[in-house]
Phi, psi and omega in degrees: 000325183296330177295327181294314186299315181299321186275350182228090180280129175295155176293145175309138166300139177249133180288174190289337173272014185078002184286153187268103186296323181301335191296335179262359181272131174290150179243195179117000182292126179247351185190159167227149188236121161255149179233135158268160182248140189215156171255005175223090181297304193304314189292322181296311170317303172311321182289306182290323186275309183279319190275314187268348183070017182277131182285123172284127183246354180204135169226126178237179185295322190257347184204167177218143183238137175239148167283138178249291178197156173045223184269035183239133182222154172236146183229164173234135185225145176275340174273116185293143175298165164285192180310149175099342157086352190217163179218121174243137181251136171252112177271127185238148174282096167110153176296323183297320177296315170307316173301312183300315175302317177304312174304309177310312183285323181289319184300317186283357176084022182279142170298120177242163179253066184076185178293151161323140182219162163294134158240096191294331176297336165248012175059054187225177181218123185205173167211156165252147187237164169242145170276182177299348174249029178068016177288143173273136173235123179264132174242108190221167164225153180264144174298329181253113180307323187279004187306329180252016179286122177291341177278002181279000000 
């Protein structure tokens, strides 16, 4: 069903007065990253790489990220999430776009983990927010636009 969802984008939500709520939402997503959690990172890396045939595009001490297809990636991480059980990351072009998303979510009353910040281990700039079920949402950009390129 995920592939179906990617091809069939929902219509923008209409407010009670018929206004297009999407018109105030910053855009600029270039990729999404979903994370699973493990207590044995080497075993998980071997599974995703060797058994599923996914190309690793980033390996850190606590996580690894694999290219699935197009702008879709899956990661494994040692760090378990807080309540809610998942982390979804939205890759955006540039720090200004990350800052706009932060302002948009703060203005909407969404819980965020402070201001956007540098994440040197991944050469990224990011912040985290929570959805209504306490799942963590990361909004980030990479210093190197080719950071997620499986051909690099």
